[in-house]
Coordinates of C-alpha atoms and ligand atoms in Angstrom, one line a residue:
X1 CA -63.0 -22.9 -35.3
X2 CA -63.3 -24.3 -31.8
X3 CA -62.0 -22.1 -29.0
X4 CA -58.6 -23.2 -27.6
X5 CA -58.9 -24.2 -23.9
X6 CA -55.7 -23.8 -22.0
X7 CA -54.6 -26.6 -19.7
X8 CA -53.5 -25.4 -16.3
X9 CA -50.6 -27.1 -14.6
X10 CA -50.7 -25.0 -11.4
X11 CA -53.2 -23.1 -9.3
X12 CA -53.8 -19.5 -10.4
X13 CA -51.7 -16.8 -8.8
X14 CA -54.2 -14.0 -8.9
X15 CA -53.1 -11.5 -6.3
X16 CA -55.0 -10.7 -3.1
X17 CA -54.2 -9.2 0.3
X18 CA -53.2 -12.5 1.8
X19 CA -51.6 -13.6 -1.4
X20 CA -49.7 -10.7 -3.0
X21 CA -48.0 -11.1 -6.3
X22 CA -44.5 -10.0 -7.0
X23 CA -44.2 -8.2 -10.3
X24 CA -41.4 -6.4 -12.1
X25 CA -42.5 -3.1 -10.4
X26 CA -43.0 -4.5 -6.9
X27 CA -45.7 -6.3 -5.0
X28 CA -49.3 -6.2 -6.4
X29 CA -52.4 -6.4 -4.2
X30 CA -55.8 -6.7 -5.6
X31 CA -59.0 -6.0 -3.7
X32 CA -62.3 -7.4 -4.9
X33 CA -65.5 -5.4 -4.5
X34 CA -68.0 -8.4 -4.7
X35 CA -69.9 -6.3 -7.3
X36 CA -71.0 -3.9 -4.5
X37 CA -70.8 -0.2 -4.2
X38 CA -67.5 1.1 -2.7
X39 CA -67.4 3.9 -0.1
X40 CA -65.3 6.8 -1.3
X41 CA -63.7 6.9 2.2
X42 CA -62.6 3.3 1.7
X43 CA -61.0 4.3 -1.7
X44 CA -59.2 7.2 0.1
X45 CA -57.9 4.7 2.7
X46 CA -56.6 2.5 0.0
X47 CA -54.9 5.4 -1.8
X48 CA -53.2 6.4 1.5
X49 CA -51.4 3.0 1.4
X50 CA -49.5 4.2 -1.8
X51 CA -49.4 7.9 -0.9
X52 CA -45.6 8.0 -0.9
X53 CA -45.2 6.6 -4.4
X54 CA -44.2 9.1 -7.1
X55 CA -47.6 8.8 -8.9
X56 CA -50.1 7.5 -6.3
X57 CA -53.2 5.9 -7.6
X58 CA -55.6 2.9 -7.4
X59 CA -55.7 0.8 -10.6
X60 CA -59.1 -0.4 -11.9
X61 CA -59.0 -3.9 -13.3
X62 CA -61.0 -5.4 -16.2
X63 CA -63.1 -7.3 -13.6
X64 CA -64.0 -4.2 -11.6
X65 CA -61.4 -4.9 -8.9
X66 CA -59.1 -2.4 -7.2
X67 CA -55.3 -2.9 -7.5
X68 CA -52.3 -1.4 -5.8
X69 CA -48.9 -1.9 -7.4
X70 CA -45.3 -1.1 -6.5
X71 CA -45.7 -2.2 -2.9
X72 CA -42.7 -3.5 -0.8
X73 CA -41.8 -7.1 -1.2
X74 CA -42.5 -8.9 1.1
X75 CA -45.7 -7.0 2.0
X76 CA -45.2 -5.5 5.4
X77 CA -47.8 -6.3 8.1
X78 CA -48.7 -2.6 8.6
X79 CA -49.5 -2.2 4.9
X80 CA -51.7 -5.3 4.9
X81 CA -53.4 -4.0 8.1
X82 CA -54.0 -0.6 6.4
X83 CA -55.7 -2.3 3.4
X84 CA -57.9 -4.4 5.6
X85 CA -58.8 -1.4 7.8
X86 CA -60.5 0.2 4.7
X87 CA -63.3 -2.4 5.2
X88 CA -62.8 -3.6 1.6
X89 CA -61.8 -7.1 2.7
X90 CA -64.8 -8.3 4.6
X91 CA -63.8 -11.9 4.4
X92 CA -60.2 -12.9 4.9
X93 CA -60.9 -16.5 3.8
X94 CA -62.9 -15.6 0.7
X95 CA -61.2 -12.5 -0.6
X96 CA -60.0 -14.3 -3.8
X97 CA -63.4 -15.8 -4.5
X98 CA -65.4 -12.6 -4.4
X99 CA -65.1 -12.0 -8.2
X100 CA -68.5 -10.7 -9.1
X101 CA -69.3 -8.3 -11.9
X102 CA -72.8 -6.9 -12.2
X103 CA -74.6 -4.5 -14.5
X104 CA -73.4 -1.3 -12.9
X105 CA -76.4 0.9 -13.7
X106 CA -78.9 -1.7 -12.5
X107 CA -81.6 -0.1 -10.5
X108 CA -80.3 3.4 -11.4
X109 CA -81.9 3.7 -14.8
X110 CA -84.9 2.2 -16.6
X111 CA -83.0 -0.5 -18.5
X112 CA -82.7 -4.1 -17.5
X113 CA -85.4 -6.5 -16.5
X114 CA -85.0 -5.9 -12.7
X115 CA -82.8 -4.3 -10.1
X116 CA -80.1 -6.8 -9.4
X117 CA -78.4 -4.9 -6.6
X118 CA -80.0 -7.0 -3.8
X119 CA -79.2 -10.2 -5.7
X120 CA -75.6 -9.2 -5.9
X121 CA -75.3 -8.4 -2.2
X122 CA -77.0 -11.7 -1.4
X123 CA -74.7 -13.7 -3.7
X124 CA -71.6 -12.1 -2.2
X125 CA -72.9 -12.8 1.4
X126 CA -73.8 -16.4 0.7
X127 CA -70.6 -17.0 -1.2
X128 CA -68.6 -15.8 1.8
X129 CA -70.7 -17.9 4.2
X130 CA -69.8 -21.2 2.6
X131 CA -66.3 -22.3 3.7
X132 CA -66.0 -24.7 0.7
X133 CA -66.3 -21.9 -1.8
X134 CA -63.1 -20.2 -0.4
X135 CA -61.3 -22.7 -2.6
X136 CA -62.6 -21.2 -5.9
X137 CA -59.7 -20.0 -8.1
X138 CA -58.9 -16.3 -8.0
X139 CA -59.9 -16.0 -11.7
X140 CA -63.3 -17.8 -11.4
X141 CA -65.9 -15.1 -12.3
X142 CA -69.6 -14.7 -11.4
X143 CA -71.6 -12.3 -13.6
X144 CA -75.0 -10.9 -12.6
X145 CA -76.6 -9.2 -15.6
X146 CA -79.9 -7.4 -15.2
X147 CA -80.9 -8.4 -18.8
X148 CA -79.3 -5.6 -20.7
X149 CA -76.4 -7.8 -21.7
X150 CA -73.6 -5.6 -20.5
X151 CA -71.7 -8.1 -18.3
X152 CA -73.1 -11.3 -19.9
X153 CA -70.4 -11.2 -22.4
X154 CA -67.5 -11.0 -20.0
X155 CA -66.2 -14.6 -20.1
X156 CA -68.0 -15.7 -16.9
X157 CA -67.8 -19.0 -15.2
X158 CA -71.3 -18.8 -13.6
X159 CA -73.8 -16.1 -14.6
X160 CA -77.3 -15.0 -13.6
X161 CA -79.1 -13.2 -16.3
X162 CA -82.5 -11.7 -15.4
X163 CA -85.1 -12.4 -18.1
X164 CA -88.0 -10.7 -16.3
X165 CA -88.7 -9.2 -12.9
X166 CA -89.2 -12.8 -11.6
X167 CA -87.2 -15.1 -13.7
X168 CA -83.6 -15.7 -14.7
X169 CA -81.2 -17.8 -16.7
X170 CA -78.4 -19.3 -14.8
X171 CA -75.5 -20.4 -16.9
X172 CA -72.3 -22.5 -16.5
X173 CA -69.3 -21.5 -18.5
X174 CA -71.1 -19.9 -21.5
X175 CA -74.4 -19.9 -23.4
X176 CA -74.4 -23.7 -24.1
X177 CA -75.6 -24.7 -20.6
X178 CA -78.4 -22.6 -19.2
X179 CA -81.3 -23.2 -16.8
X180 CA -84.4 -21.0 -16.8
X181 CA -85.6 -20.7 -13.3
X182 CA -87.4 -18.3 -10.9
X183 CA -85.2 -15.4 -9.9
X184 CA -85.6 -16.3 -6.3
X185 CA -83.7 -19.6 -6.8
X186 CA -81.0 -18.2 -9.0
X187 CA -78.4 -17.7 -6.3
X188 CA -78.9 -21.1 -4.9
X189 CA -78.2 -22.7 -8.4
X190 CA -75.3 -20.3 -9.1
X191 CA -73.6 -21.4 -5.9
X192 CA -74.4 -25.1 -6.5
X193 CA -72.7 -24.7 -9.9
X194 CA -69.6 -23.3 -8.2
X195 CA -69.6 -26.2 -5.7
X196 CA -70.0 -28.6 -8.5
X197 CA -67.0 -27.0 -10.3
X198 CA -64.9 -27.6 -7.3
X199 CA -66.1 -31.2 -6.8
X200 CA -65.6 -32.1 -10.4
X201 CA -62.2 -30.5 -10.5
X202 CA -61.2 -32.6 -7.4
X203 CA -62.6 -35.8 -8.9
X204 CA -60.7 -35.3 -12.1
X205 CA -57.5 -34.2 -10.4
X206 CA -57.7 -31.1 -12.5
X207 CA -56.1 -27.6 -11.9
X208 CA -58.7 -25.9 -14.1
X209 CA -59.3 -22.2 -13.3
X210 CA -62.5 -22.0 -15.3
X211 CA -65.6 -24.1 -16.0
X212 CA -64.7 -24.3 -19.7
X213 CA -61.3 -25.8 -18.8
X214 CA -62.8 -28.7 -16.9
X215 CA -63.6 -30.9 -19.9
X216 CA -66.7 -32.1 -18.1
X217 CA -70.2 -30.9 -17.7
X218 CA -71.5 -29.5 -14.4
X219 CA -74.9 -28.7 -13.0
X220 CA -78.3 -30.5 -12.7
X221 CA -80.0 -32.3 -15.6
X222 CA -81.9 -30.3 -18.2
X223 CA -79.7 -27.4 -19.3
X224 CA -80.5 -25.9 -22.7
X225 CA -78.4 -23.7 -25.0
X226 CA -79.4 -20.1 -25.2
X227 CA -78.6 -16.8 -26.8
X228 CA -77.3 -14.2 -24.4
X229 CA -78.3 -10.6 -24.6
X230 CA -75.5 -8.5 -26.2
X231 CA -75.4 -5.1 -24.6
X232 CA -72.4 -2.9 -24.2
X233 CA -70.6 -0.9 -21.6
X234 CA -72.5 2.1 -20.4
X235 CA -71.4 5.3 -22.2
X236 CA -69.7 7.9 -20.1
X237 CA -71.8 11.0 -19.3
X238 CA -75.2 11.5 -17.7
X239 CA -77.7 8.6 -17.1
X240 CA -80.8 10.3 -15.8
X241 CA -79.7 11.9 -12.5
X242 CA -76.6 9.7 -12.3
X243 CA -73.3 9.7 -14.2
X244 CA -70.7 7.3 -15.6
X245 CA -67.3 8.8 -15.6
X246 CA -64.2 7.4 -17.4
X247 CA -61.0 7.1 -15.4
X248 CA -57.9 8.0 -17.5
X249 CA -55.7 4.9 -17.8
X250 CA -57.9 3.3 -15.2
X251 CA -55.9 5.1 -12.4
X252 CA -58.0 6.7 -9.6
X253 CA -56.1 9.6 -8.0
X254 CA -56.5 11.8 -4.9
X255 CA -58.0 14.6 -7.1
X256 CA -60.8 12.3 -8.3
X257 CA -61.6 11.2 -4.7
X258 CA -61.6 14.7 -3.3
X259 CA -64.2 15.7 -5.8
X260 CA -66.3 12.6 -5.6
X261 CA -66.4 13.0 -1.8
X262 CA -68.0 16.4 -2.2
X263 CA -71.3 14.9 -3.3
X264 CA -71.4 11.1 -3.0
X265 CA -70.6 8.6 -0.3
X266 CA -70.0 5.7 -2.7
X267 CA -69.4 4.7 -6.3
X268 CA -69.7 1.6 -8.4
X269 CA -66.6 0.3 -10.1
X270 CA -67.3 -1.0 -13.6
X271 CA -65.1 -3.5 -15.6
X272 CA -64.5 -0.8 -18.2
X273 CA -62.2 1.7 -16.4
X274 CA -65.1 3.8 -15.3
X275 CA -67.1 4.6 -12.2
X276 CA -70.8 5.0 -11.7
X277 CA -71.4 8.2 -9.7
X278 CA -74.9 8.2 -8.0
X279 CA -76.4 11.7 -8.4
X280 CA -73.5 12.7 -10.5
X281 CA -75.3 14.1 -13.6
X282 CA -75.6 17.6 -12.1
X283 CA -71.9 17.6 -11.3
X284 CA -70.4 16.6 -14.6
X285 CA -68.4 19.9 -14.9
X286 CA -66.8 19.3 -11.5
X287 CA -66.0 15.7 -12.3
X288 CA -64.4 16.7 -15.6
X289 CA -62.4 19.4 -13.8
X290 CA -61.1 16.7 -11.4
X291 CA -59.7 14.8 -14.4
X292 CA -62.5 12.4 -15.0
X293 CA -63.9 11.7 -18.5
X294 CA -67.5 12.7 -19.2
X295 CA -67.6 12.6 -23.0
X296 CA -67.5 9.4 -25.0
X297 CA -65.4 11.1 -27.7
X298 CA -62.6 11.9 -25.3
X299 CA -59.3 10.4 -26.5
X300 CA -58.5 9.3 -22.9
X301 CA -61.0 6.5 -23.4
X302 CA -58.8 5.0 -26.1
X303 CA -55.5 5.3 -24.2
X304 CA -53.9 2.5 -22.3
X305 CA -50.4 2.3 -20.8
X306 CA -48.4 -0.2 -18.8
X307 CA -46.7 0.9 -15.6
X308 CA -43.5 1.9 -17.3
X309 CA -40.8 4.1 -15.7
X310 CA -40.3 5.0 -13.0
X311 CA -42.4 2.2 -11.4
X312 CA -41.1 -0.7 -13.6
X313 CA -37.4 -1.3 -14.0
X314 CA -38.0 -3.3 -17.2
X315 CA -39.3 -0.2 -19.0
X316 CA -37.3 1.8 -21.4
X317 CA -39.7 4.8 -21.2
X318 CA -42.1 6.6 -18.9
X319 CA -45.2 5.2 -20.6
X320 CA -47.8 7.2 -18.7
X321 CA -46.0 10.4 -19.5
X322 CA -46.2 9.5 -23.2
X323 CA -49.9 8.7 -22.8
X324 CA -50.6 11.9 -21.0
X325 CA -48.7 13.8 -23.7
X326 CA -50.7 12.0 -26.3
X327 CA -54.1 12.6 -24.7
X328 CA -54.5 16.1 -26.2
X329 CA -52.8 15.3 -29.5
X330 CA -54.1 12.0 -30.6
X331 CA -54.8 11.6 -34.4
X332 CA -58.4 10.6 -35.1
X333 CA -59.0 6.8 -34.9
X334 CA -61.2 4.3 -33.3
X335 CA -58.9 1.5 -32.1
X336 CA -57.5 1.6 -28.5
X337 CA -53.9 2.7 -28.2
X338 CA -51.6 0.9 -25.8
X339 CA -48.2 2.4 -24.8
X340 CA -45.9 -0.3 -23.3
X341 CA -42.4 -0.1 -21.9
X342 CA -41.2 -3.5 -23.1
X343 CA -42.3 -6.5 -25.1
X344 CA -44.4 -7.9 -22.3
X345 CA -47.0 -5.3 -23.1
X346 CA -48.7 -5.6 -19.6
X347 CA -52.3 -4.4 -19.4
X348 CA -52.8 -4.4 -23.2
X349 CA -56.5 -4.4 -24.3
X350 CA -57.9 -7.9 -25.0
X351 CA -59.1 -7.0 -28.5
X352 CA -57.4 -5.3 -31.5
X353 CA -55.3 -2.2 -30.5
X354 CA -52.6 0.0 -31.8
X355 CA -49.3 -1.1 -30.3
X356 CA -46.9 1.6 -29.3
X357 CA -43.9 -0.3 -28.0
X358 CA -41.5 1.9 -26.0
X359 CA -41.9 5.2 -28.0
X360 CA -39.0 7.5 -27.0
X361 CA -41.2 10.6 -27.0
X362 CA -44.7 11.9 -27.6
X363 CA -43.6 13.0 -31.1
X364 CA -42.4 9.5 -31.9
X365 CA -45.7 8.1 -30.7
X366 CA -47.7 10.5 -32.9
X367 CA -45.5 9.5 -35.9
X368 CA -46.3 5.8 -35.2
X369 CA -50.0 6.6 -34.9
X370 CA -50.0 8.5 -38.1
X371 CA -48.5 5.4 -39.9
X372 CA -51.4 3.2 -38.8
Ligands
LIG1 S1 -44.9 -4.1 -20.2 FE1 -44.5 -2.3 -18.9 S2 -45.1 -2.8 -16.9 FE2 -44.9 -4.8 -18.0 S3 -42.8 -5.5 -17.6 FE3 -42.7 -4.2 -19.5 S4 -42.2 -2.2 -18.9 FE4 -42.9 -3.3 -17.0

């Protein structure tokens, strides 16, 4: 059955620092990383912004961005300045366009066709250097996959997938339109495709957020359909001398940052509620003691929760308290479990999941899980 393509009647409202979004639990600000490593000190600066909230944390999004919620509405100037002072908003004009996800272990392990880290930095720099590209929708996604197939399946608009140390596929909107070219020309073509998206959108009078919503082909002549590599998210635990750690509920806390700062200057944010910790393999015990997840069988990796009480006035329950209570008592299972405070089910996983709608207690949640 053909995939449904939504028609957009208005521009996207994806939140940024200059364009915060007002939600039920206050103002949301999202900070993009451009697919680059993030200094731990910058994360600490971001956390300072919400330090007076009852449960201070930085949320990790499904596109590897960093999000603060529950901020005052309207966003005070000093809060905006504090976020910018972290250094995580290097381009005021292009902050919404820096949606880049990249294979997070590229260059740190032996998998993949090449180390895409320099390519990602170059893509981000050249994206921000073109004033025209500041108009890209806040949901337009670039993926840079080193050939292992971990981010190639993330619903990209434009992707670069390395096929060897010197060649790549560049794709527009999916596997049906791909160009095989030398790796050295991949960024140029990727940015040309983004410009072509904007030009075509303008010509058609369209409000499309994504390439697949345009209803028109973009790019130079000669694309071919291809089959994308199908890898998966890196497992939590040691990867050579490095580590991938899961972040419970995708919420980075002060305890996490204090421990990370003991032995690394920066981390990579993945799109799967985890962090790559360079040199972290020898510190797994410390990372676990700080509340991070180092074992793929840990129930925390299956647990999701919306903001809930006290942050969201629409909620009937403290969803995170229920999730924390569940973490040590989850019945065996494989599906993700999402605890939500109302029928909106904010932050629910995109695939199949067990739906715990406003469970009054941990016991009630366990009863519901046992019925699945
Ligand atoms: S799902 Fe949760 S966060 Fe979203 S509106 Fe309902 S209670 Fe609030």
